[in-house]
Coordinates of N, CA and C in Angstrom, one line a residue:
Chain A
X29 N 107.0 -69.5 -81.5 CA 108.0 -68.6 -81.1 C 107.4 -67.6 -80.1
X30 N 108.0 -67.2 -78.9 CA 107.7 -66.5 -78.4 C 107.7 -64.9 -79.0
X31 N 107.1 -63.9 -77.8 CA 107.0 -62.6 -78.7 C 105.6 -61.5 -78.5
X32 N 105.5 -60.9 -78.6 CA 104.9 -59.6 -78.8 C 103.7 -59.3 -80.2
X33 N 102.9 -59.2 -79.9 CA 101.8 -59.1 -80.9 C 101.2 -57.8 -80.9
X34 N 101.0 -56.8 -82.3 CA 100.5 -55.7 -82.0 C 99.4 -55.8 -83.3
X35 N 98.0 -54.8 -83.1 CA 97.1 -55.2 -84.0 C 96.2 -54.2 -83.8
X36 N 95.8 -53.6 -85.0 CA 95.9 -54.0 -86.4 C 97.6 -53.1 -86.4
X37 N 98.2 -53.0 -87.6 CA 99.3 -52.6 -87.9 C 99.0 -51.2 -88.5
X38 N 98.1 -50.7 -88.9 CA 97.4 -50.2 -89.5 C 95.8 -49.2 -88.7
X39 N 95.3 -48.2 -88.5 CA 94.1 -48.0 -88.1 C 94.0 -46.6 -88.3
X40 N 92.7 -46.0 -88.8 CA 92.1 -45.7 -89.1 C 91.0 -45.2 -88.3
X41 N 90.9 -44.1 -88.0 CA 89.5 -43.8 -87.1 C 88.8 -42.6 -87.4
X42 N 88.2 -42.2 -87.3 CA 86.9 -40.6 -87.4 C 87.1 -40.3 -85.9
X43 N 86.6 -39.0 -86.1 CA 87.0 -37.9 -84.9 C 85.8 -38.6 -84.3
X44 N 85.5 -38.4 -82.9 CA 84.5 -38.5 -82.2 C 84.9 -40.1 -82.1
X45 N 85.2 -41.2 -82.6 CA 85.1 -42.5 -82.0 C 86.4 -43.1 -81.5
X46 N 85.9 -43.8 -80.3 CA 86.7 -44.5 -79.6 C 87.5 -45.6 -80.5
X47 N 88.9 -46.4 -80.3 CA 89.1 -47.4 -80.7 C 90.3 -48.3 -79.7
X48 N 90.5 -49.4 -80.4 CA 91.3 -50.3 -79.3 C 92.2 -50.5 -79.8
X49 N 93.2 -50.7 -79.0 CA 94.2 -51.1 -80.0 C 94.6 -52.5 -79.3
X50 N 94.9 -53.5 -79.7 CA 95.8 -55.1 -78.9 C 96.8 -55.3 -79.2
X51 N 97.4 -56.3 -77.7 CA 98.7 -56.4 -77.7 C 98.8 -57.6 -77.0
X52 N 99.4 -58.6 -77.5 CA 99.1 -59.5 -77.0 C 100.5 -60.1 -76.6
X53 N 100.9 -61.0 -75.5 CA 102.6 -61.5 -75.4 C 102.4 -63.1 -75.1
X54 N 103.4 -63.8 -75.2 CA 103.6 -65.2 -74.7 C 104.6 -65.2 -74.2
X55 N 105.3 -64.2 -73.4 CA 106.7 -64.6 -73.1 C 106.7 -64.4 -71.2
X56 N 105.7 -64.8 -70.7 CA 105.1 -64.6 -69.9 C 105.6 -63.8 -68.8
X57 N 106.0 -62.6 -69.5 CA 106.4 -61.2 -68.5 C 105.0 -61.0 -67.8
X58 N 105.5 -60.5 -66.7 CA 104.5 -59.5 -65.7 C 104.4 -58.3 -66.2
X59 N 105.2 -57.0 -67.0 CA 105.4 -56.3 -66.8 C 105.0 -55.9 -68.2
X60 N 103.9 -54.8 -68.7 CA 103.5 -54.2 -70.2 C 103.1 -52.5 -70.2
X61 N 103.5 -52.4 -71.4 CA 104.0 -50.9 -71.1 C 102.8 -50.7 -72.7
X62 N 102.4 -49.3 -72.7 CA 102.1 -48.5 -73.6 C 102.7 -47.7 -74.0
X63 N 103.7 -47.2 -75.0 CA 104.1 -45.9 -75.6 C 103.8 -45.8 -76.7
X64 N 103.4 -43.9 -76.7 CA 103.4 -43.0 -77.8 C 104.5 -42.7 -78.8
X65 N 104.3 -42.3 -79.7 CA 105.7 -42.0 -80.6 C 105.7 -41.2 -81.3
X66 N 105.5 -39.6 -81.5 CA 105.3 -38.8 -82.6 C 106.3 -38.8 -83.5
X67 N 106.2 -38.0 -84.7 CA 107.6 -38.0 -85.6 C 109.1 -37.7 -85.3
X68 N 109.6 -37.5 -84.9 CA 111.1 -37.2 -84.5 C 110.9 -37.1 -83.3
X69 N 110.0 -37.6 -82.6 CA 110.2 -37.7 -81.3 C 110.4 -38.9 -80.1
X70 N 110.9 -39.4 -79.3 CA 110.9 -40.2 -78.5 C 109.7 -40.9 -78.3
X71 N 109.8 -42.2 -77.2 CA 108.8 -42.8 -76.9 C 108.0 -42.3 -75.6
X72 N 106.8 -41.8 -75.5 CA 106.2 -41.3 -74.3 C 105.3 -42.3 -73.8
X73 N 105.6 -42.6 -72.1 CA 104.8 -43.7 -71.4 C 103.2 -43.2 -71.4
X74 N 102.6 -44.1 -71.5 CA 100.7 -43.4 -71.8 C 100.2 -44.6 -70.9
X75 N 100.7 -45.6 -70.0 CA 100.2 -46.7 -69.1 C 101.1 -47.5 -69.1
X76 N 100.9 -48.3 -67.9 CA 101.9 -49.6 -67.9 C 100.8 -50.2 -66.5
X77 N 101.8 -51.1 -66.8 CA 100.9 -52.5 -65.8 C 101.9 -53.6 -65.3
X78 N 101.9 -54.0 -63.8 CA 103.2 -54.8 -63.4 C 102.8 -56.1 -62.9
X79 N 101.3 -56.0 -63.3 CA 100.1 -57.2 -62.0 C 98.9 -57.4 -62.5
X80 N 97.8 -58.2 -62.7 CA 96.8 -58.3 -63.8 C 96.1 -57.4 -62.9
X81 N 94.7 -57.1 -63.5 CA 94.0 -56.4 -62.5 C 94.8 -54.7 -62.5
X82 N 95.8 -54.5 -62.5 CA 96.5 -53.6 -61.9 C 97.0 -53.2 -63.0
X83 N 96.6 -51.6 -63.4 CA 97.7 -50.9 -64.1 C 98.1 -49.5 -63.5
X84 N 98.6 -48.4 -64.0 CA 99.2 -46.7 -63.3 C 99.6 -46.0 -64.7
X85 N 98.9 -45.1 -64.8 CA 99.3 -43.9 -65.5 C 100.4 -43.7 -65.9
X86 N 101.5 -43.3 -67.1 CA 102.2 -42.7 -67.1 C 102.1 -41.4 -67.4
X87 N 103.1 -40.8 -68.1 CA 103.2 -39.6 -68.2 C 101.9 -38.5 -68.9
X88 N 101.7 -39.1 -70.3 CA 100.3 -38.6 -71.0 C 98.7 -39.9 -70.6
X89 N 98.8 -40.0 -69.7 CA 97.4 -41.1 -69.8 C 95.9 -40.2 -70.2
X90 N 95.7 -39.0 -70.3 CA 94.6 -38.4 -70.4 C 94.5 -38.5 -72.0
X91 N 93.5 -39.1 -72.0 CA 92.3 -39.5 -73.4 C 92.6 -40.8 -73.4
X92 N 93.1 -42.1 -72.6 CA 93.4 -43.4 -72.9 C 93.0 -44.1 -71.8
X93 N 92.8 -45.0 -72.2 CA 91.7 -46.3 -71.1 C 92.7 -47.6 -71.3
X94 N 93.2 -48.2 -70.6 CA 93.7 -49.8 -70.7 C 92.8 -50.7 -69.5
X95 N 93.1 -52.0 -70.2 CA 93.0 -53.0 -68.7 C 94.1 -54.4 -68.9
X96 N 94.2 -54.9 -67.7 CA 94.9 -55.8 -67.6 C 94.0 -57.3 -66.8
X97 N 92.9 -57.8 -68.1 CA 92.3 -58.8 -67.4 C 92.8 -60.3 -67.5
X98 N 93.8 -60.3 -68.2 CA 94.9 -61.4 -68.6 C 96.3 -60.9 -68.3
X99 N 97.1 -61.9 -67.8 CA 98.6 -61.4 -67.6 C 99.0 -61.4 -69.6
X100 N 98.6 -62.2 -70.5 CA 99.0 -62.0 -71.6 C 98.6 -60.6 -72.4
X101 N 97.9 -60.2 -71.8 CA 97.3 -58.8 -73.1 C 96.9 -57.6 -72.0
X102 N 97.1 -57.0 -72.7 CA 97.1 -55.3 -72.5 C 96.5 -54.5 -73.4
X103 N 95.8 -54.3 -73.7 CA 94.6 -53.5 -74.9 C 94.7 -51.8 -74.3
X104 N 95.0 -51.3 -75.0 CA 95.2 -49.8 -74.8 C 93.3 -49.2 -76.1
X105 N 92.8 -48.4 -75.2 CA 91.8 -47.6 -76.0 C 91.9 -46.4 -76.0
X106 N 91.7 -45.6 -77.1 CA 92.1 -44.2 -77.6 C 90.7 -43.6 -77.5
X107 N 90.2 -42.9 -76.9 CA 88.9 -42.4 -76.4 C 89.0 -40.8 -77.3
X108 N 87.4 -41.0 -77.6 CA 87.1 -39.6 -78.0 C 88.1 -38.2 -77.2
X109 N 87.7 -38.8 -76.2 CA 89.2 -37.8 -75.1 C 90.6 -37.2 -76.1
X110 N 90.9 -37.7 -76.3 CA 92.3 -37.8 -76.8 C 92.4 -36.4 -78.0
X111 N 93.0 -35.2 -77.4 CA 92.9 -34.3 -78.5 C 93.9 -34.5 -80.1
X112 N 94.4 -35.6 -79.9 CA 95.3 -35.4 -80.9 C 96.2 -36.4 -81.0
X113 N 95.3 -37.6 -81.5 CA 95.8 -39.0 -81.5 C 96.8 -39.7 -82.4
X114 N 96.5 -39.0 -83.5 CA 97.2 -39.6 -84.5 C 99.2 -39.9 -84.1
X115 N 99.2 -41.2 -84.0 CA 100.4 -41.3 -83.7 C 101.0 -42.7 -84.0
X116 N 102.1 -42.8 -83.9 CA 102.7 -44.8 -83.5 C 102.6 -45.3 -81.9
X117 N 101.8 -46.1 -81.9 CA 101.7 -46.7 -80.8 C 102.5 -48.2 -80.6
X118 N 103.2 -47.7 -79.8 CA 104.2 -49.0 -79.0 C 104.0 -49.4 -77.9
X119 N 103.6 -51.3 -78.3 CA 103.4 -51.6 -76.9 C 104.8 -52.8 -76.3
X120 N 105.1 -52.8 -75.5 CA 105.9 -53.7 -74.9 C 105.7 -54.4 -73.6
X121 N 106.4 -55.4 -73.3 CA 106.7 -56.4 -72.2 C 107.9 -56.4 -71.6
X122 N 108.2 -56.5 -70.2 CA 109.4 -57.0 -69.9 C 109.3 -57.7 -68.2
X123 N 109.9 -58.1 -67.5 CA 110.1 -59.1 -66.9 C 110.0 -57.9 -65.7
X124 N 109.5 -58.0 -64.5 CA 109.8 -57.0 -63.6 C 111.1 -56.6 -63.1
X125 N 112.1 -57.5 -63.4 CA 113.2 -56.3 -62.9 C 114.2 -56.0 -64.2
X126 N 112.8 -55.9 -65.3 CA 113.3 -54.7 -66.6 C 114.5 -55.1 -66.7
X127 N 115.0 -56.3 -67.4 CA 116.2 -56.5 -68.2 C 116.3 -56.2 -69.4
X128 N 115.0 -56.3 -70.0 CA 115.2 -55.9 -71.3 C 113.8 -56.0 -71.8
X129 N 113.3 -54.4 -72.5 CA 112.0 -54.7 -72.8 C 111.6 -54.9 -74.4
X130 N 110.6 -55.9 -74.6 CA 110.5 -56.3 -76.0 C 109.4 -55.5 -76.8
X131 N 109.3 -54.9 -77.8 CA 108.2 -54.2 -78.2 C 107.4 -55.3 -79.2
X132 N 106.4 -54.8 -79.4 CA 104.9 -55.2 -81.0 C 106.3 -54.0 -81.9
X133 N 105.0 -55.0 -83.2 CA 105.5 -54.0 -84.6 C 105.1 -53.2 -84.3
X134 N 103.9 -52.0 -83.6 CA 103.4 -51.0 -83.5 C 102.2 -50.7 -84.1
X135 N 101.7 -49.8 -84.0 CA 100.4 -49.8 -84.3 C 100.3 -48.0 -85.0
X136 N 99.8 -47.7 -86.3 CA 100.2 -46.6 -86.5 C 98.1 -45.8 -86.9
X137 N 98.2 -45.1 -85.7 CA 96.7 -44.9 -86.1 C 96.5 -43.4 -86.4
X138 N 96.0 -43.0 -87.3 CA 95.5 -41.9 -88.0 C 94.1 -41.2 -88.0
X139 N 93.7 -40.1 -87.3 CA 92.5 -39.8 -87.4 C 91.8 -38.9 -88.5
X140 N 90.5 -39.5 -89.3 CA 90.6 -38.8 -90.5 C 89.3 -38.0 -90.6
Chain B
X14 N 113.7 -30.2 -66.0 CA 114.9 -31.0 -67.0 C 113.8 -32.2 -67.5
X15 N 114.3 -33.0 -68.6 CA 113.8 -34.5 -68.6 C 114.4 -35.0 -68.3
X16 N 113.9 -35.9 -67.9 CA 114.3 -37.6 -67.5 C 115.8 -38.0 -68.0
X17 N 115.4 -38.2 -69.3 CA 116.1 -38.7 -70.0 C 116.6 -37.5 -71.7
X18 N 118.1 -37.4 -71.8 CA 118.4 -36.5 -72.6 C 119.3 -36.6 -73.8
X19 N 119.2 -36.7 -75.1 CA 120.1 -37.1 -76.1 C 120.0 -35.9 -77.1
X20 N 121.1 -35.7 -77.5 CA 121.6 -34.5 -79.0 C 120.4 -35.5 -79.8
X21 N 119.6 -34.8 -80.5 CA 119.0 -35.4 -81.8 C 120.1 -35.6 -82.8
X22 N 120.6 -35.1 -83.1 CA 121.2 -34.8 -84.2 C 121.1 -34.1 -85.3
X23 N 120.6 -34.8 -86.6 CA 121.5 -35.9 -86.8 C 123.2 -35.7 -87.1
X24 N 123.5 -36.9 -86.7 CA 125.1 -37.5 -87.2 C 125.2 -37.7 -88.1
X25 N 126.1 -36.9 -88.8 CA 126.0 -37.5 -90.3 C 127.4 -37.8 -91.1
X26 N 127.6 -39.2 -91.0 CA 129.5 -39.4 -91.3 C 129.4 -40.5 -92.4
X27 N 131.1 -40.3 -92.8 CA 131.4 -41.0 -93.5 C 131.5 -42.6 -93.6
X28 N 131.5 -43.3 -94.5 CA 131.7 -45.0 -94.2 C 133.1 -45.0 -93.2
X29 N 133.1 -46.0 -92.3 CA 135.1 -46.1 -91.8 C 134.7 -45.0 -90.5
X30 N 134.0 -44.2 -90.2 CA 134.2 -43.2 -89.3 C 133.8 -43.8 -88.0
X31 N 134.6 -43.2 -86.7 CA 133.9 -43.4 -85.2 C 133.1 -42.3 -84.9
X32 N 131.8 -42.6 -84.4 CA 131.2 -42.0 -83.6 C 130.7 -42.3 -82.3
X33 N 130.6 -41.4 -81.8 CA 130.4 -41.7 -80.1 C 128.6 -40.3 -80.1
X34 N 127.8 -41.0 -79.0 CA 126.6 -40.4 -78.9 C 126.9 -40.7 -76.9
X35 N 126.1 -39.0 -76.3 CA 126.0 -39.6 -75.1 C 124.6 -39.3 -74.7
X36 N 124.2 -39.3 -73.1 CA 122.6 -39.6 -73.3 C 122.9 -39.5 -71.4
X37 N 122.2 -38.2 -70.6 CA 122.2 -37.7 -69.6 C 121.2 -38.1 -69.1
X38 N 120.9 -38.6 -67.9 CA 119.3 -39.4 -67.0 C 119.7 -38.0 -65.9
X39 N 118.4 -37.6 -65.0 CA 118.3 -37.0 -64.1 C 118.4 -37.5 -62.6
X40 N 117.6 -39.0 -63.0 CA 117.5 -39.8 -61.6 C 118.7 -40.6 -61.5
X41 N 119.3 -40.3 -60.1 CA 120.3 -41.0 -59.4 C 120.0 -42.2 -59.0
X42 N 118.8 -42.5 -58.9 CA 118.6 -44.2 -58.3 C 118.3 -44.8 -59.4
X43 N 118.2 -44.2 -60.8 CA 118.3 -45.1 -61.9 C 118.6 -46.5 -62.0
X44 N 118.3 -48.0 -62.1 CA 118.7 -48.8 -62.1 C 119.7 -49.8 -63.3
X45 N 119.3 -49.6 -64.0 CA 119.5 -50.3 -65.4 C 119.4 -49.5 -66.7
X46 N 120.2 -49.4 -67.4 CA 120.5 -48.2 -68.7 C 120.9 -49.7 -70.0
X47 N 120.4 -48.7 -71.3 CA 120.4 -49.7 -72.3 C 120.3 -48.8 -73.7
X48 N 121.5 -49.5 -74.7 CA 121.2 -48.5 -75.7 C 120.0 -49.3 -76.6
X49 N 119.0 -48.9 -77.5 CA 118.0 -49.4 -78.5 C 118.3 -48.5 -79.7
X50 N 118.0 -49.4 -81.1 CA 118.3 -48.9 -82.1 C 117.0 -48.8 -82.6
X51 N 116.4 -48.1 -83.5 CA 115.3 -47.8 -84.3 C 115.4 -47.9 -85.2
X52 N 115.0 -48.4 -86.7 CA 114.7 -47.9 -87.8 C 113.5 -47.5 -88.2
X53 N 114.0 -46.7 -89.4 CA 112.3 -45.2 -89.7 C 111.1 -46.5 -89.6
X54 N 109.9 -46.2 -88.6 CA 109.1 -46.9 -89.0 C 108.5 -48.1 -88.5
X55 N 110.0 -48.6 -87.5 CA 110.1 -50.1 -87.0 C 109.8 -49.8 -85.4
X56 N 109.7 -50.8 -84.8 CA 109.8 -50.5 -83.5 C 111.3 -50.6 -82.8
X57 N 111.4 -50.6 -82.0 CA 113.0 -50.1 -81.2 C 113.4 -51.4 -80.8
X58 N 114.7 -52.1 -81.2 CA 114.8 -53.4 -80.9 C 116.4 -53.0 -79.8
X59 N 116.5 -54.0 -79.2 CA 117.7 -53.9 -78.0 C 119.1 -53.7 -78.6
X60 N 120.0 -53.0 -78.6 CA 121.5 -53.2 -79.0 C 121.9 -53.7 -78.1
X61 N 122.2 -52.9 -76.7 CA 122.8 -53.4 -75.7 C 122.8 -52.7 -74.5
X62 N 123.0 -53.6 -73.5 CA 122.8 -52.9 -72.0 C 124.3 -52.3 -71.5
X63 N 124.0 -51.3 -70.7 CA 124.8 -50.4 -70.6 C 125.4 -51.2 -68.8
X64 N 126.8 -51.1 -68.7 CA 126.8 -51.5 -67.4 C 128.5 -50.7 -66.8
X65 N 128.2 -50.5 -65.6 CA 129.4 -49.8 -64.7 C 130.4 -49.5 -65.5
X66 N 130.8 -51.1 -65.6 CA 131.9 -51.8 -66.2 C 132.6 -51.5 -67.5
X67 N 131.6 -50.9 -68.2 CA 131.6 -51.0 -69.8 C 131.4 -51.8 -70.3
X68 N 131.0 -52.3 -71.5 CA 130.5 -53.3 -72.5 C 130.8 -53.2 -73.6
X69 N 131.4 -54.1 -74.4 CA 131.9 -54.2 -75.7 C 131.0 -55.2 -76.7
X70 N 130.6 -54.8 -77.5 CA 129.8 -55.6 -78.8 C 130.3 -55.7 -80.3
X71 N 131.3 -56.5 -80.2 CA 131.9 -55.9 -82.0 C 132.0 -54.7 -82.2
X72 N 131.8 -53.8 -83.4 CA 132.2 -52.6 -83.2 C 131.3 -51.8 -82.2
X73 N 130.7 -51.8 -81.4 CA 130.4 -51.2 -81.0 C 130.6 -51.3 -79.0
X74 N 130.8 -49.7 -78.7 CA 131.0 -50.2 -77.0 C 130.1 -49.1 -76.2
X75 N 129.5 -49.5 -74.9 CA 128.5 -48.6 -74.4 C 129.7 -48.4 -72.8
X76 N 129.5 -47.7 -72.2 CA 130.0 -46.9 -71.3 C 128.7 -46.4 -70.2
X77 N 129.0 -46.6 -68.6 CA 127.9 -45.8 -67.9 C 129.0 -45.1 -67.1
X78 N 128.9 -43.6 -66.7 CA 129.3 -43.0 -65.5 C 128.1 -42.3 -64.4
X79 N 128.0 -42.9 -63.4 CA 127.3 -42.8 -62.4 C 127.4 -41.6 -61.8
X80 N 128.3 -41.4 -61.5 CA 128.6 -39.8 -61.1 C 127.9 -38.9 -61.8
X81 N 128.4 -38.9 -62.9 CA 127.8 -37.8 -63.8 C 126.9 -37.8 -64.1
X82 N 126.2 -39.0 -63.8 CA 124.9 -39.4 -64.5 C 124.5 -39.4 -66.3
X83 N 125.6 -40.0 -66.5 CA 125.6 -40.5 -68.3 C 126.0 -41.6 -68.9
X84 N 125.3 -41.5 -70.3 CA 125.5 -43.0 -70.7 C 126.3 -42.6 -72.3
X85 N 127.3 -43.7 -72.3 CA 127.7 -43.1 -74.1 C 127.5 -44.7 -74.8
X86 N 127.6 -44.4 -75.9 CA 127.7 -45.5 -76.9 C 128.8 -44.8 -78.6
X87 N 129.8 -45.9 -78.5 CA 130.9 -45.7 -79.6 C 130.6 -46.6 -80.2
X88 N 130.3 -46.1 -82.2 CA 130.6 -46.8 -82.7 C 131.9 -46.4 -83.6
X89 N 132.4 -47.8 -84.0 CA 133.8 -47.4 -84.3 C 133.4 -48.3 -86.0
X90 N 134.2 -48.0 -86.8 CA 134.3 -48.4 -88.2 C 132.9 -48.6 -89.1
X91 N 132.2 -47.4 -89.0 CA 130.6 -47.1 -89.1 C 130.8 -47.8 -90.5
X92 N 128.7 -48.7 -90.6 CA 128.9 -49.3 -91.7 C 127.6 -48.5 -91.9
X93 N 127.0 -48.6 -93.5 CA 125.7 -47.7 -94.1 C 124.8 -48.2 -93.4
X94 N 124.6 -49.4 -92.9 CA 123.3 -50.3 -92.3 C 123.5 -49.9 -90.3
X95 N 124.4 -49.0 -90.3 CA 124.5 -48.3 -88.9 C 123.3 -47.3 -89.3
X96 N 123.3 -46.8 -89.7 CA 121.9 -45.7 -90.4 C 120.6 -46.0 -89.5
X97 N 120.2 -45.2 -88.4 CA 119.3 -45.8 -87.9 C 119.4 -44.3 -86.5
X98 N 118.1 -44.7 -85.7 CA 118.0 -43.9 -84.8 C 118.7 -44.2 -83.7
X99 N 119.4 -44.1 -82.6 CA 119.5 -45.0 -81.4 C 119.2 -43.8 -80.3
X100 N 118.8 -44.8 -79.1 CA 117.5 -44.6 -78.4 C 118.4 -45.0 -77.1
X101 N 118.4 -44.2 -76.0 CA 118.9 -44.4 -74.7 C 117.8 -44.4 -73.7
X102 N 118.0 -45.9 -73.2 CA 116.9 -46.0 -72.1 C 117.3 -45.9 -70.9
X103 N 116.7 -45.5 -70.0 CA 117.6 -45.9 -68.3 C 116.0 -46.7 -67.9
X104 N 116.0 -47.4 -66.6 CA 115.0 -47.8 -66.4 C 114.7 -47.5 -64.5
X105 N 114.2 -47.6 -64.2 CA 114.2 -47.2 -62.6 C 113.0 -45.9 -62.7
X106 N 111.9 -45.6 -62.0 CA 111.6 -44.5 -61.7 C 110.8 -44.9 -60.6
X107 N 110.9 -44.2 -59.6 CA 110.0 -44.4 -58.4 C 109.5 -45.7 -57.6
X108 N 111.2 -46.7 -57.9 CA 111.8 -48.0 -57.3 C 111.1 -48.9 -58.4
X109 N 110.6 -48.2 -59.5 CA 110.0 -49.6 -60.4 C 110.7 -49.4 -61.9
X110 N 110.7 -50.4 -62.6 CA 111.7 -50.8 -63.5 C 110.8 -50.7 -64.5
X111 N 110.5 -49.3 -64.5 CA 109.7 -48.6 -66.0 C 111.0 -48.1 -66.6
X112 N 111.2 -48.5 -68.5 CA 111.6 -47.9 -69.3 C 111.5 -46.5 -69.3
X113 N 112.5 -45.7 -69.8 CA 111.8 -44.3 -69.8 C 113.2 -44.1 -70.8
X114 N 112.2 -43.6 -72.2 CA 113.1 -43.4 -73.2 C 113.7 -41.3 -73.5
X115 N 115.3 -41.5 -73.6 CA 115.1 -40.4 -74.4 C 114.9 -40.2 -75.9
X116 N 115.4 -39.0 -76.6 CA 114.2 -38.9 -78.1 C 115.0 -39.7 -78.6
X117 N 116.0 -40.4 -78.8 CA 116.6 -40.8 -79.8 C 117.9 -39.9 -80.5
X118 N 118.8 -40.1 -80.9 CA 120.0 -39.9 -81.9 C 119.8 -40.5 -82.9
X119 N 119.6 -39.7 -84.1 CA 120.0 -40.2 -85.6 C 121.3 -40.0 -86.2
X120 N 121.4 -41.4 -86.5 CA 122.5 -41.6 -87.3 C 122.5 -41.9 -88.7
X121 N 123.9 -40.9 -89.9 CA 123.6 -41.5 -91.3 C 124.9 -41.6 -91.2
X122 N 124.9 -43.1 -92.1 CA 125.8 -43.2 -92.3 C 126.4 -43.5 -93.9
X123 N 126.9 -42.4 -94.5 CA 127.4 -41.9 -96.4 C 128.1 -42.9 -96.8
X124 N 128.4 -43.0 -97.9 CA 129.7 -43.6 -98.7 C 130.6 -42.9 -98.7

């Protein structure tokens, strides 16, 4: 089945360390997005990527690192940077002229 | 302003009831608008795309006016399993077809 993979579902980190989070797709979109999610709050763009090799900033990118060295995966990392991580991370895919974007289960990470 | 703008809510109605939610974009070259539903916890899965024309989905119908720059979505003969967040996306920003969500509308729906 095609689809969206998000991992771990679950994470866990200490102050001061970096971590990764993956996302993996088979539905062979060009186009992968990172968003944030706080509690009652909307989805906030933190990176996207439309080209391997190639990603761009969105709105909060400061404290976060991605790459795009496969058109299948997109690995977002949450760096010591990041004042205030704990959040739902949503990653998604969609086709460049964004018909419809598909998300992962999410990823819900907690700093403790 | 943001981008993208929706009443939080929540909505909170009876079983049988219509509701309507609308959802205001800033950008005029916006390309593509789409309602998404959420449940607590889950990720945001697609209901349906929003177009000129209007769109109808069983009970439910989405609406765009261009002019005004808004999007609505009616649901008509609400059921409990309507209970959920929904999520207005437009897509377009700076000629590229980035999602850009607003917060979401909560909806409950009572006995």
């Amino acid at each position: 089945d095609g689809g969206i993979t998000q991992s771990p579902k679950y994470l866990f980190r200490k102050e001061g360390q970096n971590v990764t989070l993956s996302c993996e797709q088979n539905l062979n979109h060009d186009a992968m997005y990172w968003y944030r999610q706080d509690p009652g709050q909307g989805l906030r763009l933190i990176y996207y990527s439309q080209i391997v090799n190639d990603f761009q900033k969105g709105d909060i990118a400061e404290g976060y690192s991605v790459s795009r060295e496969k058109k299948e995966s997109f690995p977002l990392t949450v760096t010591s940077a990041q004042k205030n991580p704990t959040a739902f991370y949503l990653c998604a895919s969609s086709t460049l002229q964004g018909i419809e974007a598909f998300f992962g289960q999410g990823t819900r990470l907690t700093v403790v | 302003r943001k981008e993208v703008e929706q009443d939080p809510g929540p909505f909170n109605v009876p079983e049988g009831a219509t509701v309507a939610f609308n959802c205001t974009y800033s950008n005029s070259a916006s390309q593509s608008f789409f309602w998404y539903r959420q449940d607590c916890r889950k990720e945001p899965k697609l209901l349906m795309s929003v177009y000129s024309s209007g769109n109808e989905d069983g009970r439910f119908t989405a609406q765009l006016n261009r002019a005004s720059q808004y999007i609505s979505l009616l649901i008509r003969d609400s059921k409990l399993s309507d209970s959920a967040t929904y999520l207005c996306v437009v897509n377009g920003r700076g000629g590229s077809y980035i999602p850009t969500f607003g917060r979401g509308t909560s909806l409950i729906v009572h006995p």
